[in-house]
Amino acid sequence: MKRATITAVLAAVLAAGAAPVMAQGAGNDAGLKAAVKADYDANLGALFDHFHRNPELSGLEVQTAARMAQELRALGYEVTTGVGGTGVVAVLRNGAGPTVMIRADMDGLPVEEKSGLANASTVRQVDSDGVEKPVMHACGHDVHITALVGTARQMQARKANWSGTLVLVAQPAEERIFGARAMVEDGLYSRFPKPDYALAFHVSADTPTGRIGVPLDITSSSSDSVDIAVHGVGTHGASPHLGVDPILVASHIVVALQSLRSRETSPLEGAVVTVGAIRGGIKHNIISDRVDLQLTVRADSPEVRAQLLDGIDRVARNTALAMGVPDDKLPTVVRSKLENTPPTINDAETATRVRAALTAGLGEEVLIDKPRGGMGAEDFAYFVTPESGVKGVYFRVGGTPADQADSAPGHHSGLFRITPEPAVTLGIEGSVLAAEALMPRD
C-alpha cells in the first residue's frame, strides 16, 4: 500500500476513533470497532507479522523495544527507553484525573516454531547464558505488544472520552518473571506518573475468539525457581558402602517433597512443587559426589508460598541427615533472586467496573467465566502488590476459534498458534473500554 493511501486510511481510523462512546447498555461501541478494524487492516496486521517473525529472548528484546518506541513516539507519546533493561514507557497526559497504566510483555521463548504458519519464526539468538537457541513467540506476546500500539492510537484519538494520564509499558522478561520487578526497581513508579490502576491482558489459546475473561480475584499463582545441590561421597559403584550416594539421597528428597502438597497443605489450597530437572552421575559404575535438582514452586497465597519454600529447606536437610550425609555435606538450597513472583490478584471492585464497561461496549456475551486450568505465573503481580496501592485488573482474551479451542496446542509449545486479528482487535477494544471506564470525563 502506498504511503499516501496509508495516511488516508489512518486519518479515517482516527476520525472513527474520535466518535463518542455509545450510551451505556448499547452493547456495541461501533465507532471503536470500526476504528480498530481499519487500523488492523492498515497497520496492525503487518506489525503483528513483523513481531511474530522477529521474536527476542527475555532481557534481550532490543529490536522489539526499538520498534515499540518508534511506534509510540509517532503517536505523540512521551517515550522513555531502557527502563529496567529494555523496557519502554510511554506517557500521554489528558488533563486532570486518575492515572492508568497498560502493560504488554514483549519477550519470546527459546522454542523452535513448528506451527506450519507462513510467518513462522526461524530466528536463533544467543541467550544470556551464552548458548544460541531458537526463538518463538510461543505465548502470544506478539499479540500483546501489537494490541498496545493499537490501544495507544485509539486512546490518542478518543481523548474526548477520558481525562487523566495514560502510561503504556512494553515490559521485558515476563517469561523469566523478572522484567516487571526490574522496571519497578528502576523507578517506574517514581520517574513516571504512578498509576492508580494497572491493566494487562493475556491472549489465551484455549479461550474462544470474541470472548474475554475478567476474574474478580486471583488470576495467576506465585512462582519460585529453587535449586538444590545434593552432595555425597563418591566411590566405586560396586562398593556403595564406602561412600554416600547422592543419587539415592536426591531420589528420596524428590519423593518426600510431594508430602508438602499432599500432607502439609490444605487440599482446598493451590500448591505445586515440581522437580523439573535432575542432573547427576558420571558412568554406570561410579557413584558421584553431587546431584542437582531444579524445582518450580507455585502457590495461590503468600502464606502457602512461604510454607512450601520453608518446607523444601527442611525436607532437603532432614532427608539427607536421615540417610547418613555428613553435616558438612548437607544439601545446598538456593531460591532464585531473579526468577520469582508473588501471585497476581485482581482488585475485585476495579474488576467489576471493567466487566461492566466491557459488557456495555461489547455486549453481555463477550464475558466468559472459565476456571483456571493450572497454576501459571505472571509477573504483572509486581505492578499491583498490596504495598504499592495500585489496583490491578488482568484479563484474558480468546485466541482460537470456538470450534478449535478445546484442541488448541498449549502455550510454550512449538505448535502454538493464535488467530491474530480477532485476538489483537478484541485486546485493543477491551483495553480501551477498561481504561476509559477508569478515567471517565466528567
Short mmCIF file of C-alpha atoms in Angstrom, two decimals:
data_model
loop_
_atom_site.label_atom_id
_atom_site.label_comp_id
_atom_site.label_asym_id
_atom_site.label_seq_id
_atom_site.Cartn_x
_atom_site.Cartn_y
_atom_site.Cartn_z
CA MET A 1 0.00 0.00 0.00
CA LYS A 2 1.36 3.46 -0.89
CA ARG A 3 2.23 5.86 1.93
CA ALA A 4 -0.46 8.34 0.84
CA THR A 5 -3.09 5.61 0.97
CA ILE A 6 -1.93 4.52 4.42
CA THR A 7 -2.14 8.12 5.62
CA ALA A 8 -5.68 8.42 4.31
CA VAL A 9 -6.76 5.18 5.95
CA LEU A 10 -5.22 6.17 9.28
CA ALA A 11 -6.95 9.53 9.10
CA ALA A 12 -10.21 7.62 8.79
CA VAL A 13 -9.18 5.47 11.73
CA LEU A 14 -8.58 8.49 13.90
CA ALA A 15 -11.83 10.09 12.82
CA ALA A 16 -13.76 6.93 13.61
CA GLY A 17 -11.99 6.52 16.92
CA ALA A 18 -12.84 10.05 17.93
CA ALA A 19 -16.55 9.28 17.87
CA PRO A 20 -18.06 9.38 21.36
CA VAL A 21 -18.73 6.13 23.18
CA MET A 22 -22.30 4.90 22.77
CA ALA A 23 -24.66 5.07 25.68
CA GLN A 24 -24.28 2.53 28.47
CA GLY A 25 -26.25 -0.60 27.70
CA ALA A 26 -25.94 -0.23 23.94
CA GLY A 27 -23.71 -3.29 23.94
CA ASN A 28 -21.78 -2.11 20.91
CA ASP A 29 -19.28 0.71 20.55
CA ALA A 30 -19.49 0.76 16.78
CA GLY A 31 -17.09 3.68 16.43
CA LEU A 32 -14.37 1.85 18.33
CA LYS A 33 -14.89 -1.40 16.45
CA ALA A 34 -14.70 0.36 13.08
CA ALA A 35 -11.59 2.29 14.05
CA VAL A 36 -9.77 -0.78 15.34
CA LYS A 37 -10.71 -2.80 12.28
CA ALA A 38 -9.42 -0.08 9.96
CA ASP A 39 -6.22 0.20 11.96
CA TYR A 40 -5.64 -3.53 11.81
CA ASP A 41 -6.09 -3.58 8.05
CA ALA A 42 -3.83 -0.56 7.51
CA ASN A 43 -1.15 -1.10 10.10
CA LEU A 44 -1.51 -3.63 12.87
CA GLY A 45 -1.75 -6.76 10.76
CA ALA A 46 1.66 -6.05 9.25
CA LEU A 47 3.02 -5.06 12.66
CA PHE A 48 1.91 -8.36 14.18
CA ASP A 49 3.52 -10.23 11.31
CA HIS A 50 6.79 -8.36 11.95
CA PHE A 51 6.79 -9.16 15.64
CA HIS A 52 5.90 -12.82 15.07
CA ARG A 53 8.73 -13.28 12.58
CA ASN A 54 11.26 -11.48 14.79
CA PRO A 55 10.95 -12.64 18.42
CA GLU A 56 13.67 -11.96 21.00
CA LEU A 57 14.54 -13.74 24.23
CA SER A 58 13.93 -12.44 27.75
CA GLY A 59 16.01 -9.39 28.61
CA LEU A 60 17.36 -9.21 25.06
CA GLU A 61 14.37 -7.54 23.36
CA VAL A 62 16.49 -4.76 21.83
CA GLN A 63 14.90 -4.56 18.38
CA THR A 64 11.39 -5.18 19.70
CA ALA A 65 11.79 -2.35 22.20
CA ALA A 66 13.14 -0.04 19.49
CA ARG A 67 10.15 -0.74 17.25
CA MET A 68 7.71 -0.19 20.13
CA ALA A 69 9.37 3.13 20.97
CA GLN A 70 9.20 4.17 17.33
CA GLU A 71 5.50 3.33 17.04
CA LEU A 72 4.54 5.10 20.27
CA ARG A 73 6.58 8.23 19.54
CA ALA A 74 4.87 8.51 16.16
CA LEU A 75 1.54 8.70 18.01
CA GLY A 76 2.65 11.67 20.10
CA TYR A 77 3.51 9.92 23.37
CA GLU A 78 6.41 10.93 25.63
CA VAL A 79 8.61 7.84 25.30
CA THR A 80 11.47 6.65 27.50
CA THR A 81 13.53 3.58 26.69
CA GLY A 82 15.92 1.42 28.70
CA VAL A 83 13.72 1.19 31.80
CA GLY A 84 14.59 -1.93 33.77
CA GLY A 85 16.74 -3.14 30.88
CA THR A 86 14.90 -2.97 27.56
CA GLY A 87 11.59 -1.68 28.94
CA VAL A 88 9.71 1.12 27.19
CA VAL A 89 7.45 3.64 28.95
CA ALA A 90 5.11 5.99 27.04
CA VAL A 91 3.06 8.74 28.68
CA LEU A 92 0.03 10.64 27.37
CA ARG A 93 -1.39 13.42 29.55
CA ASN A 94 -5.00 14.47 29.05
CA GLY A 95 -5.98 16.80 31.86
CA ALA A 96 -6.86 16.12 35.46
CA GLY A 97 -7.92 12.68 36.59
CA PRO A 98 -6.65 9.22 37.53
CA THR A 99 -3.53 7.64 36.08
CA VAL A 100 -3.98 4.30 34.30
CA MET A 101 -1.11 2.07 33.24
CA ILE A 102 -1.49 -0.55 30.50
CA ARG A 103 1.26 -3.14 30.22
CA ALA A 104 2.23 -5.54 27.43
CA ASP A 105 5.05 -8.08 27.72
CA MET A 106 7.29 -8.45 24.68
CA ASP A 107 9.70 -11.39 25.08
CA GLY A 108 9.69 -14.67 23.18
CA LEU A 109 10.69 -18.17 24.28
CA PRO A 110 13.62 -20.49 23.47
CA VAL A 111 11.33 -22.76 21.45
CA GLU A 112 11.62 -23.88 17.82
CA GLU A 113 8.44 -22.96 15.96
CA LYS A 114 6.68 -25.92 14.34
CA SER A 115 3.31 -24.26 13.75
CA GLY A 116 3.46 -24.59 9.97
CA LEU A 117 2.45 -20.94 9.59
CA ALA A 118 3.72 -18.95 6.62
CA ASN A 119 5.23 -16.40 9.00
CA ALA A 120 6.77 -18.95 11.38
CA SER A 121 9.87 -17.72 13.16
CA THR A 122 13.25 -19.02 12.03
CA VAL A 123 15.15 -16.77 14.41
CA ARG A 124 18.04 -18.00 16.52
CA GLN A 125 19.59 -15.87 19.26
CA VAL A 126 22.40 -16.20 21.77
CA ASP A 127 20.72 -16.24 25.18
CA SER A 128 22.05 -14.66 28.38
CA ASP A 129 23.72 -17.98 29.22
CA GLY A 130 25.83 -17.75 26.06
CA VAL A 131 24.01 -20.55 24.25
CA GLU A 132 22.40 -19.99 20.85
CA LYS A 133 18.74 -21.04 20.87
CA PRO A 134 15.71 -20.99 18.57
CA VAL A 135 13.24 -18.24 19.42
CA MET A 136 9.47 -18.17 19.02
CA HIS A 137 6.53 -16.14 20.23
CA ALA A 138 5.03 -19.27 21.77
CA CYS A 139 2.94 -17.44 24.36
CA GLY A 140 1.27 -14.67 22.39
CA HIS A 141 3.35 -11.70 23.46
CA ASP A 142 3.35 -10.57 19.82
CA VAL A 143 -0.42 -10.16 20.21
CA HIS A 144 0.06 -8.11 23.37
CA ILE A 145 2.54 -5.58 22.00
CA THR A 146 0.66 -5.20 18.73
CA ALA A 147 -2.50 -4.50 20.72
CA LEU A 148 -0.64 -1.98 22.88
CA VAL A 149 0.21 0.06 19.80
CA GLY A 150 -3.40 -0.15 18.65
CA THR A 151 -4.61 0.87 22.10
CA ALA A 152 -2.23 3.82 22.07
CA ARG A 153 -3.70 5.01 18.78
CA GLN A 154 -7.30 4.72 19.96
CA MET A 155 -6.65 6.42 23.30
CA GLN A 156 -5.00 9.31 21.47
CA ALA A 157 -7.93 9.56 19.07
CA ARG A 158 -10.60 9.29 21.79
CA LYS A 159 -9.21 11.89 24.21
CA ALA A 160 -12.65 13.49 24.34
CA ASN A 161 -13.89 10.37 26.18
CA TRP A 162 -11.44 10.35 29.10
CA SER A 163 -9.47 12.57 31.42
CA GLY A 164 -6.28 11.76 33.27
CA THR A 165 -2.87 10.32 32.46
CA LEU A 166 -2.19 7.20 30.45
CA VAL A 167 1.04 5.25 30.92
CA LEU A 168 1.87 2.47 28.45
CA VAL A 169 4.54 -0.09 29.31
CA ALA A 170 6.29 -2.54 27.00
CA GLN A 171 7.84 -4.90 29.52
CA PRO A 172 10.81 -7.23 29.05
CA ALA A 173 11.43 -10.68 30.51
CA GLU A 174 7.98 -11.79 31.61
CA GLU A 175 8.81 -15.37 30.63
CA ARG A 176 11.58 -15.39 33.22
CA ILE A 177 9.44 -13.33 35.63
CA PHE A 178 11.98 -10.64 36.39
CA GLY A 179 11.10 -7.86 33.95
CA ALA A 180 8.30 -6.22 35.93
CA ARG A 181 10.36 -6.15 39.10
CA ALA A 182 13.32 -4.72 37.18
CA MET A 183 11.18 -1.87 35.86
CA VAL A 184 9.78 -1.08 39.32
CA GLU A 185 13.29 -1.13 40.79
CA ASP A 186 14.41 1.22 38.01
CA GLY A 187 11.92 3.85 39.13
CA LEU A 188 8.78 3.05 37.13
CA TYR A 189 6.63 4.50 39.92
CA SER A 190 8.94 7.40 40.81
CA ARG A 191 10.32 8.55 37.45
CA PHE A 192 6.93 8.38 35.75
CA PRO A 193 3.35 9.11 36.88
CA LYS A 194 2.39 6.43 39.39
CA PRO A 195 -0.80 4.69 38.33
CA ASP A 196 -3.96 4.46 40.35
CA TYR A 197 -4.91 1.48 38.19
CA ALA A 198 -2.93 -1.02 36.13
CA LEU A 199 -4.33 -3.13 33.28
CA ALA A 200 -2.96 -6.01 31.23
CA PHE A 201 -4.31 -8.86 29.18
CA HIS A 202 -3.06 -12.23 28.00
CA VAL A 203 -4.23 -13.98 24.87
CA SER A 204 -5.44 -17.49 25.66
CA ALA A 205 -5.24 -20.37 23.18
CA ASP A 206 -7.94 -22.39 24.92
CA THR A 207 -10.42 -19.49 25.06
CA PRO A 208 -12.65 -18.85 22.02
CA THR A 209 -12.06 -15.74 19.97
CA GLY A 210 -14.52 -12.97 20.74
CA ARG A 211 -14.61 -13.76 24.46
CA ILE A 212 -12.91 -12.05 27.42
CA GLY A 213 -12.41 -13.41 30.93
CA VAL A 214 -12.12 -10.93 33.81
CA PRO A 215 -11.70 -12.73 37.17
CA LEU A 216 -12.66 -10.90 40.33
CA ASP A 217 -9.84 -12.44 42.36
CA ILE A 218 -6.70 -14.49 41.67
CA THR A 219 -5.58 -14.80 38.05
CA SER A 220 -2.08 -16.30 38.38
CA SER A 221 -0.11 -18.18 41.02
CA SER A 222 3.18 -17.25 42.63
CA SER A 223 6.30 -18.82 41.17
CA ASP A 224 9.73 -19.51 42.62
CA SER A 225 12.65 -21.27 40.98
CA VAL A 226 14.63 -23.30 43.53
CA ASP A 227 17.92 -25.16 43.04
CA ILE A 228 19.06 -27.95 45.33
CA ALA A 229 22.62 -29.27 45.21
CA VAL A 230 22.62 -32.73 46.85
CA HIS A 231 26.14 -33.63 47.98
CA GLY A 232 27.55 -37.07 48.63
CA VAL A 233 30.77 -39.03 48.89
CA GLY A 234 31.91 -40.60 45.64
CA THR A 235 33.08 -44.17 45.35
CA HIS A 236 33.04 -47.26 43.13
CA GLY A 237 29.59 -48.43 42.11
CA ALA A 238 30.45 -51.92 43.33
CA SER A 239 31.30 -50.62 46.81
CA PRO A 240 28.44 -48.29 47.74
CA HIS A 241 29.07 -48.80 51.47
CA LEU A 242 32.33 -46.84 51.12
CA GLY A 243 30.56 -43.64 50.05
CA VAL A 244 27.31 -41.70 50.29
CA ASP A 245 25.23 -41.96 47.12
CA PRO A 246 23.76 -38.51 46.25
CA ILE A 247 21.52 -40.05 43.57
CA LEU A 248 19.77 -42.16 46.20
CA VAL A 249 19.54 -39.19 48.57
CA ALA A 250 18.18 -36.96 45.79
CA SER A 251 15.60 -39.60 44.87
CA HIS A 252 14.29 -39.69 48.43
CA ILE A 253 14.18 -35.89 48.51
CA VAL A 254 12.14 -35.79 45.27
CA VAL A 255 9.56 -38.18 46.73
CA ALA A 256 9.49 -36.51 50.16
CA LEU A 257 8.90 -33.09 48.62
CA GLN A 258 5.48 -34.24 47.38
CA SER A 259 4.33 -34.59 51.00
CA LEU A 260 4.46 -30.80 51.24
CA ARG A 261 1.46 -30.67 48.92
CA SER A 262 -0.32 -33.89 49.85
CA ARG A 263 0.09 -33.90 53.64
CA GLU A 264 1.03 -30.40 54.83
CA THR A 265 -1.18 -28.15 52.69
CA SER A 266 -4.95 -27.93 52.82
CA PRO A 267 -6.48 -29.76 49.84
CA LEU A 268 -8.52 -26.59 49.22
CA GLU A 269 -5.37 -24.51 48.69
CA GLY A 270 -3.47 -24.23 45.40
CA ALA A 271 0.07 -25.56 45.74
CA VAL A 272 2.59 -27.26 43.45
CA VAL A 273 6.17 -28.45 43.94
CA THR A 274 7.56 -29.78 40.67
CA VAL A 275 11.07 -31.14 40.20
CA GLY A 276 11.71 -30.22 36.60
CA ALA A 277 15.29 -31.44 36.26
CA ILE A 278 17.68 -33.95 37.86
CA ARG A 279 21.30 -33.96 36.79
CA GLY A 280 23.96 -36.19 38.32
CA GLY A 281 26.23 -39.12 37.81
CA ILE A 282 29.16 -39.87 35.56
CA LYS A 283 29.09 -43.52 34.50
CA HIS A 284 27.42 -46.87 35.17
CA ASN A 285 29.89 -48.00 37.84
CA ILE A 286 30.73 -44.70 39.54
CA ILE A 287 28.88 -43.20 42.48
CA SER A 288 29.29 -39.44 42.03
CA ASP A 289 29.53 -36.79 44.69
CA ARG A 290 26.76 -34.43 43.54
CA VAL A 291 23.26 -34.31 42.06
CA ASP A 292 21.49 -31.08 41.08
CA LEU A 293 17.73 -30.61 41.26
CA GLN A 294 15.75 -27.77 39.70
CA LEU A 295 12.30 -27.00 41.10
CA THR A 296 9.40 -24.74 40.33
CA VAL A 297 7.14 -23.89 43.27
CA ARG A 298 3.62 -22.47 42.87
CA ALA A 299 1.10 -21.16 45.38
CA ASP A 300 -2.07 -19.07 45.43
CA SER A 301 -1.37 -17.22 48.67
CA PRO A 302 1.68 -15.68 50.36
CA GLU A 303 1.16 -17.96 53.37
CA VAL A 304 1.23 -21.20 51.36
CA ARG A 305 4.15 -19.90 49.32
CA ALA A 306 6.23 -19.37 52.45
CA GLN A 307 5.17 -22.74 53.85
CA LEU A 308 6.29 -24.58 50.71
CA LEU A 309 9.62 -22.78 50.44
CA ASP A 310 10.47 -23.34 54.10
CA GLY A 311 9.33 -26.94 53.77
CA ILE A 312 11.77 -27.53 50.90
CA ASP A 313 14.65 -26.41 53.11
CA ARG A 314 13.52 -28.75 55.89
CA VAL A 315 12.87 -31.79 53.70
CA ALA A 316 16.19 -31.49 51.88
CA ARG A 317 18.24 -31.14 55.06
CA ASN A 318 16.50 -33.77 57.14
CA THR A 319 16.23 -36.36 54.39
CA ALA A 320 19.97 -36.08 53.86
CA LEU A 321 20.64 -36.41 57.59
CA ALA A 322 18.41 -39.47 57.80
CA MET A 323 20.41 -41.09 55.02
CA GLY A 324 23.77 -40.51 56.62
CA VAL A 325 25.03 -37.48 54.74
CA PRO A 326 27.77 -35.81 56.84
CA ASP A 327 26.97 -32.45 58.42
CA ASP A 328 29.50 -30.71 56.19
CA LYS A 329 27.87 -32.11 53.04
CA LEU A 330 24.20 -31.32 53.61
CA PRO A 331 22.21 -30.13 50.59
CA THR A 332 22.52 -26.54 49.45
CA VAL A 333 19.12 -24.97 48.74
CA VAL A 334 19.07 -21.72 46.75
CA ARG A 335 15.92 -19.71 46.00
CA SER A 336 16.35 -17.69 42.83
CA LYS A 337 16.53 -13.96 43.48
CA LEU A 338 15.81 -13.35 39.81
CA GLU A 339 13.03 -15.75 38.81
CA ASN A 340 10.25 -15.27 41.34
CA THR A 341 6.91 -13.52 41.58
CA PRO A 342 4.01 -13.31 44.03
CA PRO A 343 0.50 -14.30 42.92
CA THR A 344 -1.44 -11.92 40.68
CA ILE A 345 -4.74 -11.00 42.29
CA ASN A 346 -7.26 -8.66 40.70
CA ASP A 347 -8.81 -5.87 42.72
CA ALA A 348 -12.44 -7.03 42.90
CA GLU A 349 -14.05 -3.58 42.81
CA THR A 350 -11.96 -2.44 39.85
CA ALA A 351 -12.51 -5.73 38.01
CA THR A 352 -16.25 -5.27 38.47
CA ARG A 353 -16.03 -1.81 36.88
CA VAL A 354 -14.05 -3.25 33.97
CA ARG A 355 -16.56 -6.05 33.45
CA ALA A 356 -19.39 -3.52 33.34
CA ALA A 357 -17.52 -1.39 30.79
CA LEU A 358 -16.85 -4.40 28.57
CA THR A 359 -20.43 -5.59 28.55
CA ALA A 360 -21.66 -2.03 27.89
CA GLY A 361 -19.30 -1.58 24.97
CA LEU A 362 -19.09 -5.11 23.58
CA GLY A 363 -22.27 -6.85 24.73
CA GLU A 364 -23.13 -9.23 27.56
CA GLU A 365 -21.98 -12.25 25.57
CA VAL A 366 -18.35 -11.09 25.48
CA LEU A 367 -17.62 -12.22 29.03
CA ILE A 368 -16.61 -15.79 29.78
CA ASP A 369 -16.06 -17.06 33.32
CA LYS A 370 -13.76 -20.03 32.96
CA PRO A 371 -11.99 -21.65 35.93
CA ARG A 372 -8.22 -21.68 35.85
CA GLY A 373 -6.83 -24.88 34.41
CA GLY A 374 -3.42 -24.71 36.06
CA MET A 375 -1.07 -22.64 38.19
CA GLY A 376 0.67 -20.46 35.65
CA ALA A 377 2.53 -17.42 36.95
CA GLU A 378 2.68 -13.82 35.76
CA ASP A 379 4.99 -11.06 36.99
CA PHE A 380 2.34 -8.38 36.45
CA ALA A 381 1.95 -9.04 40.18
CA TYR A 382 4.91 -6.73 40.88
CA PHE A 383 2.98 -3.78 39.44
CA VAL A 384 -0.01 -4.35 41.75
CA THR A 385 1.45 -5.52 45.06
CA PRO A 386 -0.66 -4.58 48.10
CA GLU A 387 2.04 -2.22 49.36
CA SER A 388 2.10 -0.34 46.02
CA GLY A 389 -1.52 0.74 46.39
CA VAL A 390 -2.07 0.20 42.65
CA LYS A 391 -5.34 -1.54 41.82
CA GLY A 392 -4.86 -4.10 39.10
CA VAL A 393 -7.00 -5.94 36.58
CA TYR A 394 -5.51 -8.73 34.48
CA PHE A 395 -7.83 -10.26 31.91
CA ARG A 396 -7.71 -12.93 29.21
CA VAL A 397 -8.67 -12.59 25.55
CA GLY A 398 -9.66 -15.52 23.37
CA GLY A 399 -7.18 -16.51 20.68
CA THR A 400 -8.64 -19.58 18.92
CA PRO A 401 -11.91 -20.09 17.00
CA ALA A 402 -14.56 -21.74 19.18
CA ASP A 403 -14.60 -25.00 17.23
CA GLN A 404 -10.83 -25.41 17.73
CA ALA A 405 -10.27 -24.04 21.23
CA ASP A 406 -10.59 -27.37 23.06
CA SER A 407 -7.86 -28.96 20.93
CA ALA A 408 -5.57 -25.96 20.54
CA PRO A 409 -1.84 -26.57 21.22
CA GLY A 410 -0.83 -25.17 24.58
CA HIS A 411 1.23 -22.12 25.36
CA HIS A 412 5.01 -22.64 25.23
CA SER A 413 4.57 -25.38 22.60
CA GLY A 414 6.32 -25.20 19.25
CA LEU A 415 2.88 -25.87 17.75
CA PHE A 416 1.31 -22.83 19.46
CA ARG A 417 -0.65 -20.61 17.12
CA ILE A 418 -3.11 -17.76 17.61
CA THR A 419 -5.67 -16.32 15.19
CA PRO A 420 -4.20 -12.83 15.24
CA GLU A 421 -6.87 -10.43 14.00
CA PRO A 422 -9.69 -11.24 16.46
CA ALA A 423 -7.20 -11.55 19.32
CA VAL A 424 -5.46 -8.24 18.63
CA THR A 425 -8.63 -6.29 17.89
CA LEU A 426 -10.54 -7.55 20.93
CA GLY A 427 -7.48 -6.93 23.09
CA ILE A 428 -7.50 -3.32 21.92
CA GLU A 429 -11.24 -2.87 22.39
CA GLY A 430 -11.10 -4.35 25.88
CA SER A 431 -8.10 -2.25 26.89
CA VAL A 432 -9.61 0.99 25.58
CA LEU A 433 -13.01 0.45 27.19
CA ALA A 434 -11.43 -0.54 30.50
CA ALA A 435 -9.10 2.47 30.55
CA GLU A 436 -11.88 4.89 29.64
CA ALA A 437 -14.08 3.47 32.40
CA LEU A 438 -11.32 4.10 34.94
CA MET A 439 -10.65 7.64 33.64
CA PRO A 440 -14.15 8.98 32.92
CA ARG A 441 -14.52 12.55 31.68
CA ASP A 442 -16.96 14.41 33.90
#
